[in-house]
C-alpha positions as MATLAB code, in Angstrom:
seq = 'MNQVHALTDLSAREAAEQMARGELRATDYAQALLARAEAIAPFGALLHLDAGQLLAAAAALDASPRPAPGAQPLRGVPLAFKDNIDVADMPTTAGSPWMADHRPRVHAGVTQRLIDAGALVLGKTNLHEWSQGVTGHNHGFGPSRNPFDSTRITGGSSGGNAALLGLRAAPAAIGTDTGGSVRVPAALCGLVGYRPTVHRWPDDGLVPISPTFDTAGVMARCVDDCVLIDHAVAGGPLRLGAMPLMGVRLGVPEAYFWEELDPPVAELARESLRALQAAGAVLVPCDLAEAGALFQEGSMSISLHEILPALAAYFARHQRPFDARALTDAVASPDVRPLFERLFGDSAVTPEAYAHALNVLRPRMQAAYRDCFARHDIAALVFPTSPLTAARIGEDVQVTLCGRPTSAFSAYIRNTGPAGMAGLPAVSLPIGLTRDGLPAGLELTGPEGADSLLLALALGVESALPHAPVPGALQGLARS';
ca = [
       0.107    0.299   -0.246;
       2.009    3.374   -1.245;
       1.498    6.344    1.335;
      -1.562    8.271    0.070;
      -3.373    4.830    1.264;
      -1.646    4.627    4.862;
      -2.792    8.252    5.576;
      -5.857    7.322    4.898;
      -6.065    5.124    7.342;
      -5.089    6.805   10.056;
      -7.240    7.557   12.956;
      -7.520   10.694   14.078;
      -5.760   10.176   16.996;
      -3.110    8.638   15.282;
      -2.576   11.615   13.171;
      -3.540   14.243   15.091;
      -0.073   12.524   17.450;
       1.629   12.002   14.127;
       1.174   15.741   13.525;
       1.760   16.391   16.589;
       5.398   14.801   16.855;
       6.242   16.512   13.584;
       6.101   13.179   11.440;
       3.197   14.028   10.056;
       2.562   17.268    7.323;
      -1.170   18.977    7.990;
      -0.560   19.546    4.316;
       0.510   15.452    3.292;
      -2.638   14.530    5.113;
      -5.075   16.818    3.884;
      -4.213   16.205    0.394;
      -4.770   12.571    0.944;
      -7.889   12.848    2.106;
      -8.741   15.219   -0.715;
      -7.698   12.323   -3.200;
      -9.459   10.583   -1.358;
     -12.506   11.885   -1.417;
     -12.680   12.994   -5.209;
     -11.958    8.809   -5.431;
     -15.192    8.243   -4.482;
     -18.200   10.971   -6.159;
     -19.999    8.480   -7.382;
     -20.970    7.530   -3.651;
     -22.115   10.722   -2.479;
     -21.034   11.724    0.302;
     -20.238   15.320    0.732;
     -22.579   18.024   -0.797;
     -19.890   20.535   -0.540;
     -15.816   20.992   -0.804;
     -13.683   23.529   -0.447;
      -9.778   22.127   -1.447;
      -7.755   25.021   -1.313;
      -9.566   26.398    1.618;
      -8.833   23.717    3.492;
      -4.978   22.395    1.864;
      -4.627   26.809    2.967;
      -5.453   25.770    6.410;
      -3.418   23.030    6.576;
      -0.298   25.050    5.502;
      -0.573   27.682    7.945;
      -0.064   25.289   10.350;
       2.402   23.723    8.788;
       4.162   27.234    9.251;
       3.112   28.005   12.608;
       5.528   26.699   15.755;
       3.741   23.396   17.700;
       1.736   24.302   20.648;
       2.430   23.492   23.620;
       1.354   19.373   24.144;
      -2.726   18.652   24.978;
      -3.135   21.749   24.113;
      -4.353   21.540   20.545;
      -5.555   18.138   20.485;
      -7.103   17.384   16.797;
      -4.470   19.666   15.561;
      -4.713   19.564   11.771;
      -7.283   17.194   11.801;
      -9.551   17.517    8.914;
     -13.134   16.530    9.962;
     -16.622   15.817    7.577;
     -19.648   17.648    9.170;
     -23.480   16.609    8.683;
     -24.638   20.030    6.494;
     -26.990   20.819    8.416;
     -24.655   21.567   11.173;
     -23.211   25.072   10.527;
     -19.122   26.215    9.827;
     -18.859   30.330    9.366;
     -19.027   30.781    5.343;
     -19.909   27.488    3.499;
     -23.458   25.866    2.999;
     -25.832   24.735    5.656;
     -28.836   23.534    3.243;
     -29.699   21.231    5.575;
     -30.145   18.580    2.761;
     -32.315   20.782    1.060;
     -32.251   22.930   -2.739;
     -34.124   25.266   -0.872;
     -31.706   26.537    1.634;
     -28.299   26.148   -1.605;
     -28.023   29.329   -1.020;
     -27.860   30.921    3.122;
     -24.419   30.577    4.224;
     -24.235   31.163    8.516;
     -21.836   33.521    9.252;
     -20.489   32.030   12.824;
     -19.953   28.279   13.243;
     -22.271   25.999   15.789;
     -20.969   25.994   18.640;
     -19.813   21.968   18.033;
     -17.307   23.649   15.244;
     -15.548   26.405   16.948;
     -14.926   23.790   19.804;
     -13.401   21.849   16.955;
     -11.536   24.460   15.286;
     -10.588   25.809   19.275;
      -9.434   21.981   18.891;
      -6.935   22.380   16.312;
     -10.340   19.965   14.037;
      -9.831   21.767    9.920;
     -12.935   21.255    7.975;
     -12.711   17.916    5.189;
     -16.181   20.071    3.675;
     -20.106   19.743    4.624;
     -21.635   16.082    3.987;
     -24.762   14.433    2.877;
     -28.305   13.303    4.119;
     -31.910   12.900    4.136;
     -34.212   16.654    3.375;
     -33.653   18.503    6.707;
     -33.083   15.101    8.226;
     -36.580   13.742    8.398;
     -35.602   10.575    6.777;
     -33.764    7.309    7.914;
     -32.097    5.764    4.730;
     -29.604    8.769    2.707;
     -31.729    8.714    0.320;
     -31.670   12.694   -0.857;
     -33.573   13.231   -3.815;
     -32.941   17.067   -4.064;
     -29.062   16.315   -3.876;
     -28.992   11.797   -4.989;
     -28.632    9.769   -2.155;
     -25.098    8.635   -0.029;
     -23.994    4.683   -1.067;
     -22.824    2.243    1.531;
     -19.197    1.510    1.305;
     -19.666   -2.100    1.546;
     -23.278   -1.535   -2.167;
     -23.367    0.757   -3.415;
     -26.645   -0.247   -4.534;
     -27.773    0.290   -0.724;
     -28.736    3.164    1.141;
     -26.308    4.096    4.493;
     -29.297    4.085    6.637;
     -29.705    8.322    7.710;
     -29.972   10.627    7.861;
     -25.736   11.518    8.187;
     -25.901    8.825    5.308;
     -23.052   10.946    4.066;
     -20.381   10.966    7.086;
     -21.594    6.642    7.392;
     -19.558    7.060    3.155;
     -16.851    9.106    3.716;
     -15.713    7.353    7.041;
     -16.348    3.520    4.858;
     -13.348    4.647    1.556;
     -11.398    6.867    4.660;
     -11.801    9.530    2.918;
     -11.903   11.274    6.613;
     -11.410    9.922   10.719;
     -14.229   11.296   12.146;
     -17.170   12.921   10.952;
     -19.865   14.804   13.147;
     -23.878   14.731   12.390;
     -26.721   15.080   14.128;
     -29.069   12.490   16.575;
     -32.691   12.743   17.385;
     -34.187    9.565   16.687;
     -30.775    7.338   15.639;
     -29.983    9.495   12.791;
     -26.249    8.726   13.954;
     -26.222    5.385   14.795;
     -27.989    4.499   12.251;
     -25.650    4.537    9.843;
     -23.254    3.427   11.304;
     -24.449    0.202   12.138;
     -25.284   -0.404    8.494;
     -22.102    0.993    7.689;
     -19.618   -0.500   10.074;
     -18.815    2.223   11.917;
     -19.003    3.578   15.562;
     -21.973    6.566   16.237;
     -21.694    8.088   19.515;
     -25.271   10.427   20.536;
     -24.093   12.182   23.196;
     -26.591   13.124   26.638;
     -28.187   15.313   25.051;
     -27.673   18.629   25.562;
     -23.531   17.518   26.733;
     -22.394   18.656   23.231;
     -23.921   22.403   22.537;
     -27.225   22.789   20.725;
     -26.525   26.740   18.812;
     -26.179   26.323   15.381;
     -27.085   22.900   14.568;
     -30.458   22.967   11.395;
     -33.385   21.364   14.621;
     -36.507   18.954   14.484;
     -36.896   18.209   17.647;
     -35.089   20.536   20.533;
     -36.111   18.384   22.856;
     -34.561   15.227   21.448;
     -31.704   16.818   18.977;
     -27.745   16.311   19.794;
     -24.623   16.173   17.468;
     -22.707   13.288   17.546;
     -19.562   11.719   16.231;
     -18.855    9.000   13.927;
     -15.753    7.623   13.554;
     -13.502    4.184   12.651;
     -13.089    3.098   16.265;
     -14.288    4.159   19.708;
     -10.939    5.864   20.988;
     -11.686    8.362   18.589;
     -15.506    9.191   19.287;
     -13.086    9.195   22.976;
     -11.522   12.237   21.691;
     -13.509   14.162   19.728;
     -16.173   14.445   23.149;
     -13.152   16.052   24.879;
     -12.395   18.689   22.581;
     -16.330   19.357   21.999;
     -17.110   18.030   26.142;
     -14.142   18.619   27.892;
     -14.396   14.503   28.933;
     -10.902   11.824   29.410;
      -8.502   13.103   26.696;
      -8.624    9.158   27.301;
      -9.927    6.723   28.603;
      -8.543    2.986   29.600;
     -10.579   -0.255   27.817;
     -13.301   -1.382   30.831;
     -12.453   -5.086   31.306;
     -15.867   -6.991   31.259;
     -15.239   -9.088   34.080;
     -17.903   -9.323   36.084;
     -20.227   -5.954   33.892;
     -23.488   -6.692   33.807;
     -25.170   -5.895   30.879;
     -29.039   -5.343   30.219;
     -30.300   -6.896   27.483;
     -34.094   -6.041   26.682;
     -35.779   -8.883   24.957;
     -39.035   -8.011   24.638;
     -39.682   -4.531   22.597;
     -35.111   -4.588   21.628;
     -34.885   -8.170   20.838;
     -38.091   -8.517   18.572;
     -38.585   -9.183   14.820;
     -34.928   -9.026   14.303;
     -34.064  -10.225   10.632;
     -32.154  -13.623   10.688;
     -28.867  -12.161    9.325;
     -28.894   -9.607   12.543;
     -29.940  -12.237   14.649;
     -27.238  -14.047   14.223;
     -24.690  -12.164   14.264;
     -26.052  -10.232   17.348;
     -26.379  -13.421   19.504;
     -22.737  -14.339   17.936;
     -21.626  -11.087   20.087;
     -23.631  -11.402   22.873;
     -21.457  -14.795   23.254;
     -18.429  -12.383   22.958;
     -19.393  -10.429   25.795;
     -19.486  -13.855   27.735;
     -16.613  -15.011   27.043;
     -15.171  -11.693   28.280;
     -16.794  -12.230   31.330;
     -19.378   -9.854   31.109;
     -22.843  -10.918   32.806;
     -26.139  -10.496   30.772;
     -28.849   -9.959   32.143;
     -32.613  -10.389   31.612;
     -34.210   -7.464   31.913;
     -37.450   -6.009   30.508;
     -38.260   -2.358   28.951;
     -41.068   -3.207   26.498;
     -42.513    0.375   28.743;
     -40.071    2.118   27.251;
     -40.991    0.912   23.411;
     -44.723    1.281   24.213;
     -43.982    4.605   25.150;
     -41.680    5.520   22.485;
     -44.194    4.365   20.508;
     -47.438    6.714   21.500;
     -45.285   10.156   22.035;
     -42.220   10.650   20.016;
     -43.779   11.700   16.511;
     -46.484   14.200   18.717;
     -42.550   15.843   20.513;
     -40.630   16.187   17.127;
     -43.536   17.219   15.128;
     -44.816   19.587   17.579;
     -41.314   21.373   18.701;
     -39.373   21.407   14.549;
     -41.762   24.861   12.913;
     -41.387   27.081   16.262;
     -36.854   25.330   16.603;
     -36.874   26.083   12.088;
     -38.142   29.873   13.013;
     -35.894   30.424   15.595;
     -33.066   28.350   13.597;
     -33.261   31.240   10.318;
     -34.279   33.876   13.076;
     -30.558   33.449   14.049;
     -30.080   34.142   10.940;
     -31.837   37.194    9.401;
     -33.065   35.307    7.199;
     -37.636   34.866    6.595;
     -39.187   32.016    7.569;
     -41.891   30.770    5.190;
     -43.551   26.832    6.276;
     -45.367   26.236    3.318;
     -43.181   27.398    0.986;
     -40.325   25.507    2.459;
     -42.719   21.914    2.033;
     -44.421   22.998   -0.799;
     -39.926   22.785   -1.823;
     -39.432   19.583   -0.744;
     -37.798   17.327   -2.893;
     -37.791   13.878   -0.607;
     -41.304   12.172   -0.996;
     -40.691   10.716    1.963;
     -40.084   13.663    2.984;
     -43.247   16.104    2.158;
     -46.108   13.775    4.173;
     -44.435   14.693    7.412;
     -44.184   18.294    6.520;
     -47.560   18.123    5.305;
     -48.227   16.434    8.524;
     -48.032   20.008   10.265;
     -50.661   21.362    9.121;
     -54.997   21.778    9.980;
     -56.299   19.631   10.951;
     -53.129   16.974   10.549;
     -51.144   19.071   12.786;
     -49.661   17.686   16.503;
     -52.515   19.697   19.410;
     -50.441   21.979   22.061;
     -52.627   19.065   24.419;
     -50.962   16.015   23.014;
     -47.854   18.034   23.114;
     -47.209   18.092   26.865;
     -49.075   15.032   27.064;
     -46.444   13.234   24.846;
     -42.748   16.208   26.601;
     -44.092   15.655   30.544;
     -46.485   12.750   31.204;
     -44.730    9.881   28.903;
     -40.817   11.248   28.495;
     -40.818   11.030   31.888;
     -42.503    7.717   32.439;
     -39.767    6.577   30.047;
     -37.394    8.852   31.636;
     -38.283    6.606   35.560;
     -38.347    3.602   33.678;
     -35.204    3.330   32.380;
     -33.475    5.175   35.530;
     -35.590    2.037   37.534;
     -34.568   -0.639   34.570;
     -30.723    1.056   35.229;
     -30.912    0.132   39.443;
     -33.329   -2.042   40.138;
     -30.895   -4.632   37.504;
     -27.656   -2.716   38.322;
     -26.599   -2.517   34.646;
     -23.716    0.122   33.208;
     -25.486   -0.750   30.009;
     -28.207   -1.791   28.030;
     -27.514   -4.293   24.970;
     -29.371   -4.827   21.543;
     -28.850   -4.372   17.488;
     -28.988   -1.341   17.022;
     -31.675   -1.506   13.855;
     -33.743   -4.331   12.711;
     -32.548   -5.025    9.376;
     -29.468   -3.960    7.649;
     -29.161   -2.000    4.819;
     -32.313   -1.908    1.985;
     -32.001   -1.234   -1.088;
     -31.457    2.725   -2.601;
     -34.641    3.377   -3.620;
     -36.783    1.351   -0.748;
     -37.434    4.796    1.725;
     -41.339    4.085    2.023;
     -41.088   -0.139    2.446;
     -38.789   -2.193    3.150;
     -39.244   -5.963    3.965;
     -38.832   -7.141    8.028;
     -38.548  -11.106    8.481;
     -40.003  -11.547    5.146;
     -43.408   -8.800    5.985;
     -43.648   -5.660    3.868;
     -43.343   -2.207    7.017;
     -42.543    0.858    7.330;
     -38.688    2.131    6.481;
     -38.613    5.712    8.742;
     -40.281    2.865   11.891;
     -38.279    0.087   11.718;
     -35.058    1.835   11.802;
     -35.986    3.629   13.806;
     -37.363    1.066   15.814;
     -34.548    0.580   18.527;
     -32.536    3.617   18.409;
     -35.863    5.972   18.553;
     -36.120    5.234   22.688;
     -33.178    6.199   23.735;
     -32.969    9.364   21.583;
     -36.367   10.011   23.964;
     -34.610    9.416   26.807;
     -32.439   11.684   26.170;
     -29.262    9.076   26.740;
     -25.881    8.609   26.350;
     -25.463    5.752   23.282;
     -23.128    3.878   21.168;
     -23.078    1.978   17.828;
     -20.697   -1.070   17.525;
     -20.204   -2.473   14.587;
     -20.707   -6.401   14.340;
     -18.440   -7.919   11.650;
     -20.984   -8.743    8.342;
     -24.084  -11.173    7.387;
     -23.824  -14.169    5.137;
     -25.031  -11.146    2.645;
     -21.746   -9.265    3.560;
     -23.849   -6.568    4.627;
     -22.787   -4.862    7.688;
     -24.888   -4.782   11.159;
     -24.262   -2.915   14.771;
     -24.824   -3.556   18.505;
     -26.089   -0.223   20.510;
     -25.350    0.238   24.417;
     -27.182    2.041   25.824;
     -26.386    3.860   29.439;
     -27.616    6.055   32.052;
     -28.147    9.989   31.567;
     -24.661   11.783   31.980;
     -22.492    8.227   32.539;
     -21.359    8.749   28.930;
     -16.868    8.680   30.142;
     -18.351    5.356   31.895;
     -19.673    4.405   28.816;
     -17.221    5.097   26.259;
     -14.955    3.333   28.165;
     -17.129    0.696   28.502;
     -17.551    0.931   24.254;
     -13.799    0.633   24.431;
     -14.345   -2.854   26.254;
     -16.780   -4.471   24.305;
     -14.591   -3.477   21.653;
     -12.310   -5.266   22.125;
     -13.891   -7.842   22.255;
     -16.239   -8.150   19.214;
     -14.017   -8.843   15.528;
     -12.375   -5.946   13.784;
     -15.277   -3.827   12.019;
     -15.032   -5.100    8.577;
     -13.769   -3.352    6.278;
     -15.243   -2.709    2.609;
     -14.291   -4.454   -0.847;
     -14.642   -1.285   -3.118;
     -11.723   -0.133   -0.922;
      -9.682   -2.556   -2.601;
     -10.165   -0.630   -5.942;
      -9.295    2.331   -5.054;
      -6.233    1.125   -3.399;
      -4.937   -0.340   -6.871;
      -5.796    3.144   -8.544;
];
């Protein structure tokens, strides 16, 4: 493998440490990633790329004195940002052609903290339009494509991140997660996805869906890079040791979370549980069906009621006029338009239904989680991130699960949605490939605010599982 390809395989921490020691120039690293990004353009990962701006920023770093050790832990590392996260002087389209002229003048809070930590901006990535979908098929800008099979979805809504990371055109990427938009594409593309406790990371400068559920998060190829990014954004530990699994109690919520799994996913997930047991983990059966039921009952009432006021506030932040009906009329994706149409007239969520979901159902769900963690003395819950693998591009509305047609949206967020509604931290880890060569993921959900402990546990779990799968498409890129 030549030097360019070796550089693209570096983790974020490896690249940062090599640059801090003077062993790697930021310019050389940026050029390697840009070359890879150009080579994978057909996978639809990026919506905006300014190579000149990135190379100029890298050259400026190379020409400047290196800071004191630890002062900028991401110095010189190019990160990608989902295109619903503001990066000053770059477009933020939220995946909508209607927003193509929108260039924020200030960074989102999460962007600013990462830049303060020395990170560079690689570009803005593709997403499901307005983040209102789980496939990553954007009908305005084109779909993002799965690194393991370009005819299949990445998952969404942070799908461009998954394509970019899987094909080694970035070491890490920042997305957003409302009901699974970081974790679902991570699972479907053989990556790690970390959703922090809600409000642990800054919320400003994110094109919103639901302020109650929304958070930025990180996708990477290893848990350690999630630790590094969380340190830069939220002040978590710079390094974490892997939690030894011997004696660690992991809750297995069989009802709801382990039901109706496609057999290939179920097989991989059960194998993963056996690997965790072999490493010493104690698997504790527990019942969280109530959380699933409350999610099904209340989540859409909250998100559909909050989105228009939240979008109005975002537009006001940028001194842009907001016309909800014009936005809806301009939606390009046929699976997204019905969601916006539900915001008007008799189909709109009533204030009473919203108040009940927010003030009764959500607290009841959070209490169910707290009780489950305490009663069973468990460090985390463990279950398949997604009940099925990546569908064919174009299967936006309906997929086949366990041999039966079902809603694509409901199927893909069934297991990830409850943690989003409850505001809990969660990590999706790759667990290998099914027999047809498609990745699946295993989610760890932790108690509120226990992010660093959850990441340490994820490091331990990662070490007990098979190495993350490598897309076959990389072989062709290595020969190019």
